[in-house]
Tab-separated table of C-alpha atoms in Angstrom:
chain	number	residue	atom	x	y	z
A	1	UNK	CA	18.929	-46.668	75.912
A	2	UNK	CA	16.834	-47.075	72.751
A	3	UNK	CA	17.406	-45.801	69.212
A	4	UNK	CA	14.524	-45.774	66.720
A	5	UNK	CA	15.698	-46.517	63.179
A	6	UNK	CA	13.506	-45.938	60.113
A	7	UNK	CA	14.320	-45.372	56.448
A	8	UNK	CA	13.141	-44.918	52.850
A	9	UNK	CA	9.967	-43.053	53.735
A	10	UNK	CA	9.528	-41.687	50.168
A	11	UNK	CA	7.172	-38.761	50.661
A	12	UNK	CA	5.610	-38.419	47.193
A	13	UNK	CA	4.106	-35.377	45.476
A	14	UNK	CA	1.182	-35.661	43.042
A	15	UNK	CA	3.260	-35.860	39.865
A	16	UNK	CA	0.155	-35.744	37.654
A	17	UNK	CA	-0.311	-32.109	38.667
A	18	UNK	CA	3.233	-31.065	37.737
A	19	UNK	CA	4.652	-29.819	34.457
A	20	UNK	CA	6.555	-32.493	32.536
A	21	UNK	CA	9.031	-29.866	31.387
A	22	UNK	CA	9.721	-28.836	34.967
A	23	UNK	CA	10.157	-32.437	36.108
A	24	UNK	CA	13.103	-33.125	33.776
A	25	UNK	CA	13.966	-36.298	31.865
A	26	UNK	CA	15.118	-38.330	34.860
A	27	UNK	CA	11.720	-37.972	36.486
A	28	UNK	CA	10.009	-38.874	33.190
A	29	UNK	CA	11.391	-42.393	33.609
A	30	UNK	CA	10.251	-42.340	37.235
A	31	UNK	CA	6.676	-41.608	36.163
A	32	UNK	CA	6.436	-45.127	34.752
A	33	UNK	CA	7.442	-46.548	38.136
A	34	UNK	CA	5.002	-44.246	39.932
A	35	UNK	CA	2.024	-45.103	37.757
A	36	UNK	CA	2.317	-48.474	36.009
A	37	UNK	CA	4.630	-49.778	38.733
A	38	UNK	CA	2.205	-48.765	41.489
A	39	UNK	CA	4.751	-46.827	43.522
A	40	UNK	CA	2.545	-43.756	43.999
A	41	UNK	CA	-0.222	-45.927	45.424
A	42	UNK	CA	2.156	-47.746	47.801
A	43	UNK	CA	3.361	-44.424	49.247
A	44	UNK	CA	0.079	-42.497	49.200
A	45	UNK	CA	-0.089	-42.537	53.022
A	46	UNK	CA	3.636	-42.067	53.646
A	47	UNK	CA	3.257	-38.675	55.418
A	48	UNK	CA	0.714	-40.085	57.865
A	49	UNK	CA	2.842	-43.178	58.524
A	50	UNK	CA	5.980	-41.092	59.135
A	51	UNK	CA	4.019	-38.802	61.458
A	52	UNK	CA	2.826	-41.868	63.396
A	53	UNK	CA	6.392	-43.164	63.698
A	54	UNK	CA	7.534	-39.769	65.005
A	55	UNK	CA	4.705	-39.823	67.561
A	56	UNK	CA	5.606	-43.356	68.641
A	57	UNK	CA	9.178	-42.220	69.220
A	58	UNK	CA	7.719	-40.044	71.964
A	59	UNK	CA	5.461	-42.741	73.403
A	60	UNK	CA	8.280	-45.307	73.436
A	61	UNK	CA	10.533	-42.746	75.133
A	62	UNK	CA	13.372	-43.373	72.656
A	63	UNK	CA	16.633	-41.539	73.168
A	64	UNK	CA	17.298	-40.789	69.490
A	65	UNK	CA	15.666	-41.232	66.075
A	66	UNK	CA	17.671	-42.184	62.977
A	67	UNK	CA	16.312	-41.899	59.427
A	68	UNK	CA	18.811	-43.386	56.994
A	69	UNK	CA	17.815	-41.592	53.799
A	70	UNK	CA	15.317	-41.498	50.943
A	71	UNK	CA	12.970	-39.005	52.519
A	72	UNK	CA	11.553	-38.209	49.079
A	73	UNK	CA	10.321	-39.933	45.954
A	74	UNK	CA	12.405	-37.905	43.499
A	75	UNK	CA	13.885	-34.914	45.369
A	76	UNK	CA	11.191	-32.277	44.872
A	77	UNK	CA	11.087	-29.333	47.277
A	78	UNK	CA	7.526	-30.202	48.253
A	79	UNK	CA	8.555	-33.725	49.180
A	80	UNK	CA	11.335	-32.508	51.472
A	81	UNK	CA	8.906	-30.033	53.046
A	82	UNK	CA	6.363	-32.833	53.533
A	83	UNK	CA	8.924	-35.027	55.279
A	84	UNK	CA	9.862	-32.168	57.576
A	85	UNK	CA	6.217	-31.528	58.467
A	86	UNK	CA	5.587	-35.217	59.152
A	87	UNK	CA	8.555	-35.440	61.513
A	88	UNK	CA	7.372	-32.407	63.450
A	89	UNK	CA	9.650	-31.157	66.262
A	90	UNK	CA	12.105	-34.015	65.690
A	91	UNK	CA	13.208	-32.389	62.422
A	92	UNK	CA	14.372	-29.295	64.304
A	93	UNK	CA	16.420	-30.958	67.053
A	94	UNK	CA	19.821	-32.554	66.280
A	95	UNK	CA	20.069	-33.829	69.854
A	96	UNK	CA	17.048	-36.069	69.156
A	97	UNK	CA	17.256	-36.872	65.440
A	98	UNK	CA	19.853	-37.852	62.837
A	99	UNK	CA	19.087	-37.952	59.100
A	100	UNK	CA	21.352	-38.626	56.105
A	101	UNK	CA	20.290	-38.336	52.453
A	102	UNK	CA	19.541	-41.272	50.178
A	103	UNK	CA	19.919	-41.632	46.429
A	104	UNK	CA	16.307	-40.506	45.840
A	105	UNK	CA	17.125	-37.259	47.696
A	106	UNK	CA	19.766	-36.375	45.077
A	107	UNK	CA	17.828	-37.771	42.120
A	108	UNK	CA	18.528	-34.904	39.727
A	109	UNK	CA	21.528	-32.643	39.098
A	110	UNK	CA	19.321	-29.711	40.116
A	111	UNK	CA	18.583	-31.224	43.519
A	112	UNK	CA	22.334	-31.554	44.095
A	113	UNK	CA	23.180	-28.107	42.716
A	114	UNK	CA	20.541	-26.440	44.903
A	115	UNK	CA	21.449	-28.700	47.856
A	116	UNK	CA	17.782	-29.345	48.606
A	117	UNK	CA	18.465	-31.852	51.371
A	118	UNK	CA	20.584	-29.375	53.346
A	119	UNK	CA	18.099	-26.538	52.708
A	120	UNK	CA	15.419	-28.526	54.505
A	121	UNK	CA	17.490	-30.587	56.957
A	122	UNK	CA	20.778	-28.703	57.345
A	123	UNK	CA	19.887	-28.029	60.986
A	124	UNK	CA	20.460	-31.754	61.607
A	125	UNK	CA	23.975	-31.791	60.133
A	126	UNK	CA	25.630	-30.289	63.197
A	127	UNK	CA	28.425	-32.287	64.811
A	128	UNK	CA	29.590	-32.598	68.398
A	129	UNK	CA	33.098	-33.276	67.034
A	130	UNK	CA	33.367	-31.073	63.923
A	131	UNK	CA	37.138	-31.465	63.636
A	132	UNK	CA	36.587	-34.879	62.003
A	133	UNK	CA	34.571	-33.561	59.069
A	134	UNK	CA	36.234	-34.373	55.765
A	135	UNK	CA	33.584	-33.886	53.049
A	136	UNK	CA	31.301	-30.974	53.775
A	137	UNK	CA	29.350	-31.845	56.937
A	138	UNK	CA	30.455	-35.501	56.918
A	139	UNK	CA	31.202	-37.456	58.953
A	140	UNK	CA	29.270	-35.854	61.791
A	141	UNK	CA	28.596	-37.307	65.229
A	142	UNK	CA	26.025	-36.914	68.001
A	143	UNK	CA	26.914	-37.874	71.555
A	144	UNK	CA	23.668	-39.362	72.844
A	145	UNK	CA	23.469	-39.549	76.619
A	146	UNK	CA	26.464	-41.234	78.250
A	147	UNK	CA	26.357	-44.529	76.355
A	148	UNK	CA	26.017	-43.928	72.620
A	149	UNK	CA	27.333	-41.962	69.668
A	150	UNK	CA	25.479	-41.706	66.348
A	151	UNK	CA	27.624	-40.998	63.276
A	152	UNK	CA	26.315	-39.783	59.921
A	153	UNK	CA	28.065	-40.661	56.644
A	154	UNK	CA	27.287	-39.580	53.086
A	155	UNK	CA	27.154	-42.390	50.504
A	156	UNK	CA	24.872	-40.824	47.879
A	157	UNK	CA	26.452	-39.608	44.649
A	158	UNK	CA	25.142	-38.240	41.380
A	159	UNK	CA	24.177	-41.367	39.466
A	160	UNK	CA	25.125	-41.368	35.753
A	161	UNK	CA	21.692	-42.884	35.034
A	162	UNK	CA	18.714	-43.685	37.301
A	163	UNK	CA	19.525	-47.404	36.928
A	164	UNK	CA	22.864	-46.924	38.738
A	165	UNK	CA	22.003	-45.853	42.303
A	166	UNK	CA	25.181	-47.266	43.881
A	167	UNK	CA	26.870	-45.640	46.861
A	168	UNK	CA	30.410	-44.570	47.729
A	169	UNK	CA	31.556	-43.156	51.074
A	170	UNK	CA	35.052	-42.322	49.904
A	171	UNK	CA	38.508	-42.346	51.442
A	172	UNK	CA	38.214	-38.897	53.018
A	173	UNK	CA	35.124	-39.715	55.119
A	174	UNK	CA	36.501	-43.140	56.058
A	175	UNK	CA	39.724	-41.504	57.239
A	176	UNK	CA	37.711	-39.019	59.287
A	177	UNK	CA	35.685	-41.857	60.819
A	178	UNK	CA	38.838	-43.819	61.656
A	179	UNK	CA	40.333	-40.778	63.397
A	180	UNK	CA	37.076	-40.085	65.238
A	181	UNK	CA	36.900	-43.626	66.615
A	182	UNK	CA	40.271	-43.092	68.352
A	183	UNK	CA	39.013	-40.007	70.183
A	184	UNK	CA	38.723	-40.652	73.951
A	185	UNK	CA	35.345	-38.892	73.988
A	186	UNK	CA	33.943	-42.050	72.363
A	187	UNK	CA	35.462	-44.403	74.938
A	188	UNK	CA	32.796	-46.552	76.579
A	189	UNK	CA	30.133	-45.580	74.049
A	190	UNK	CA	28.333	-47.762	71.536
A	191	UNK	CA	28.847	-46.288	68.057
A	192	UNK	CA	25.948	-46.457	65.589
A	193	UNK	CA	26.955	-45.422	62.067
A	194	UNK	CA	24.193	-44.215	59.763
A	195	UNK	CA	24.620	-44.516	55.989
A	196	UNK	CA	22.019	-44.923	53.260
A	197	UNK	CA	23.457	-47.776	51.196
A	198	UNK	CA	23.524	-51.329	52.533
A	199	UNK	CA	26.884	-52.942	53.274
A	200	UNK	CA	25.258	-56.376	52.939
A	201	UNK	CA	21.988	-57.772	51.608
A	202	UNK	CA	19.500	-59.778	53.637
A	203	UNK	CA	21.444	-62.899	52.618
A	204	UNK	CA	24.676	-61.425	53.970
A	205	UNK	CA	26.227	-60.788	50.566
A	206	UNK	CA	27.485	-57.661	48.854
A	207	UNK	CA	24.722	-55.936	46.903
A	208	UNK	CA	24.714	-55.708	43.081
A	209	UNK	CA	27.528	-53.600	41.627
A	210	UNK	CA	25.110	-50.984	40.272
A	211	UNK	CA	23.083	-50.762	43.521
A	212	UNK	CA	25.376	-51.484	46.462
A	213	UNK	CA	27.881	-49.670	48.641
A	214	UNK	CA	31.140	-49.843	46.714
A	215	UNK	CA	33.421	-49.407	49.753
A	216	UNK	CA	31.374	-51.498	52.200
A	217	UNK	CA	34.317	-53.720	53.180
A	218	UNK	CA	36.465	-50.711	54.086
A	219	UNK	CA	33.665	-49.406	56.313
A	220	UNK	CA	33.062	-52.732	58.066
A	221	UNK	CA	36.772	-53.189	58.826
A	222	UNK	CA	36.652	-50.025	60.946
A	223	UNK	CA	33.764	-51.333	63.075
A	224	UNK	CA	34.557	-54.750	64.588
A	225	UNK	CA	32.303	-56.313	67.192
A	226	UNK	CA	29.104	-55.573	69.119
A	227	UNK	CA	30.160	-52.114	70.230
A	228	UNK	CA	29.335	-51.011	66.681
A	229	UNK	CA	26.307	-51.022	64.385
A	230	UNK	CA	25.597	-49.811	60.857
A	231	UNK	CA	22.060	-48.492	60.326
A	232	UNK	CA	21.079	-48.350	56.660
A	233	UNK	CA	18.231	-48.324	54.183
A	234	UNK	CA	18.195	-48.553	50.360
A	235	UNK	CA	17.124	-52.222	50.215
A	236	UNK	CA	13.393	-52.409	50.919
A	237	UNK	CA	13.650	-55.323	53.312
A	238	UNK	CA	13.859	-55.180	57.110
A	239	UNK	CA	16.643	-57.356	58.534
A	240	UNK	CA	19.363	-57.605	61.153
A	241	UNK	CA	22.731	-59.336	60.945
A	242	UNK	CA	24.096	-59.651	64.507
A	243	UNK	CA	27.658	-58.517	65.154
A	244	UNK	CA	30.585	-60.893	64.958
A	245	UNK	CA	34.093	-60.449	66.346
A	246	UNK	CA	35.201	-58.705	63.145
A	247	UNK	CA	31.971	-57.072	61.928
A	248	UNK	CA	29.345	-54.724	63.435
A	249	UNK	CA	25.622	-55.268	63.786
A	250	UNK	CA	23.866	-54.457	60.498
A	251	UNK	CA	20.312	-53.092	60.719
A	252	UNK	CA	18.384	-52.633	57.485
A	253	UNK	CA	15.202	-50.658	58.122
A	254	UNK	CA	13.596	-51.461	54.773
A	255	UNK	CA	10.977	-48.955	53.664
A	256	UNK	CA	9.244	-47.766	56.803
A	257	UNK	CA	6.198	-46.270	55.059
A	258	UNK	CA	5.496	-48.652	52.153
A	259	UNK	CA	1.903	-49.934	52.292
A	260	UNK	CA	1.832	-53.420	53.779
A	261	UNK	CA	5.453	-53.243	54.957
A	262	UNK	CA	5.385	-50.333	57.422
A	263	UNK	CA	7.812	-50.594	60.317
A	264	UNK	CA	11.023	-49.639	62.065
A	265	UNK	CA	13.646	-50.926	64.472
A	266	UNK	CA	13.963	-50.192	68.180
A	267	UNK	CA	17.645	-50.793	68.845
A	268	UNK	CA	18.836	-51.341	72.403
A	269	UNK	CA	22.130	-50.028	73.764
A	270	UNK	CA	23.462	-51.055	77.185
A	271	UNK	CA	26.884	-51.014	78.795
A	272	UNK	CA	28.490	-49.350	75.778
A	273	UNK	CA	27.340	-52.161	73.450
A	274	UNK	CA	24.554	-52.616	70.931
A	275	UNK	CA	22.734	-55.575	72.429
A	276	UNK	CA	20.032	-56.109	69.799
A	277	UNK	CA	16.869	-54.742	68.259
A	278	UNK	CA	13.165	-55.398	67.891
A	279	UNK	CA	11.128	-54.661	64.754
A	280	UNK	CA	7.954	-52.646	65.327
A	281	UNK	CA	4.912	-51.966	63.184
A	282	UNK	CA	3.339	-48.530	63.728
A	283	UNK	CA	-0.212	-48.455	65.046
A	284	UNK	CA	-1.995	-46.998	62.022
């Protein structure tokens, strides 16, 4: 069984054509990053790259696709719509695709208030075990074939300022996950937990306090050994920390559509365990 994991695809509108007043002050700061910082140029082909990745999911015959957040640049409706178009039929089928939001998908209070992520991707928030939901749709779970379960957690919160994009899962979701893991319907299945924020950096350390997952240790304690994996994004580096006896596999997908760094993981599941993964570069 194979799971395709991508992240941080950052579909980006043409911000030069939009009203500054309509963008709001948070996006004014982002304009500097988009222009002087070169971000708009790095993601100019993001829709085409994401569409290629979705197509390769078919050609590789993967069993499930996971996108661990940051579909958008700064949470505009057009960016969500663009991500949905690029994913094609995958975006309509929860049996084949799991997506959780990233901090860029809740970049403004308005995007949270209008629940833009759920308006475009709410069809993928269904759960095969809804009794374990604790915070809105989360945690949700997909039973994939006979050997795997994919769990979605919400770590994105309204940041007080754009410079503080840290994540928190929260006690309620962690309690729901702990209860879910005891359910006999998960016996014999590998469990792949999808969350946007990284529990560990490429060097195996906790991320910066203003950028990392605040309750990473509590999450990792629930997932000991190679039966488990955490699939995340947020840090724009692609890396894998193999499981240990007391910690799951950690797969960071990096930014799957950033020019010069395009790519994703193909994660292998066999015998109810996550046995490893191979990085792939899409054929562009």
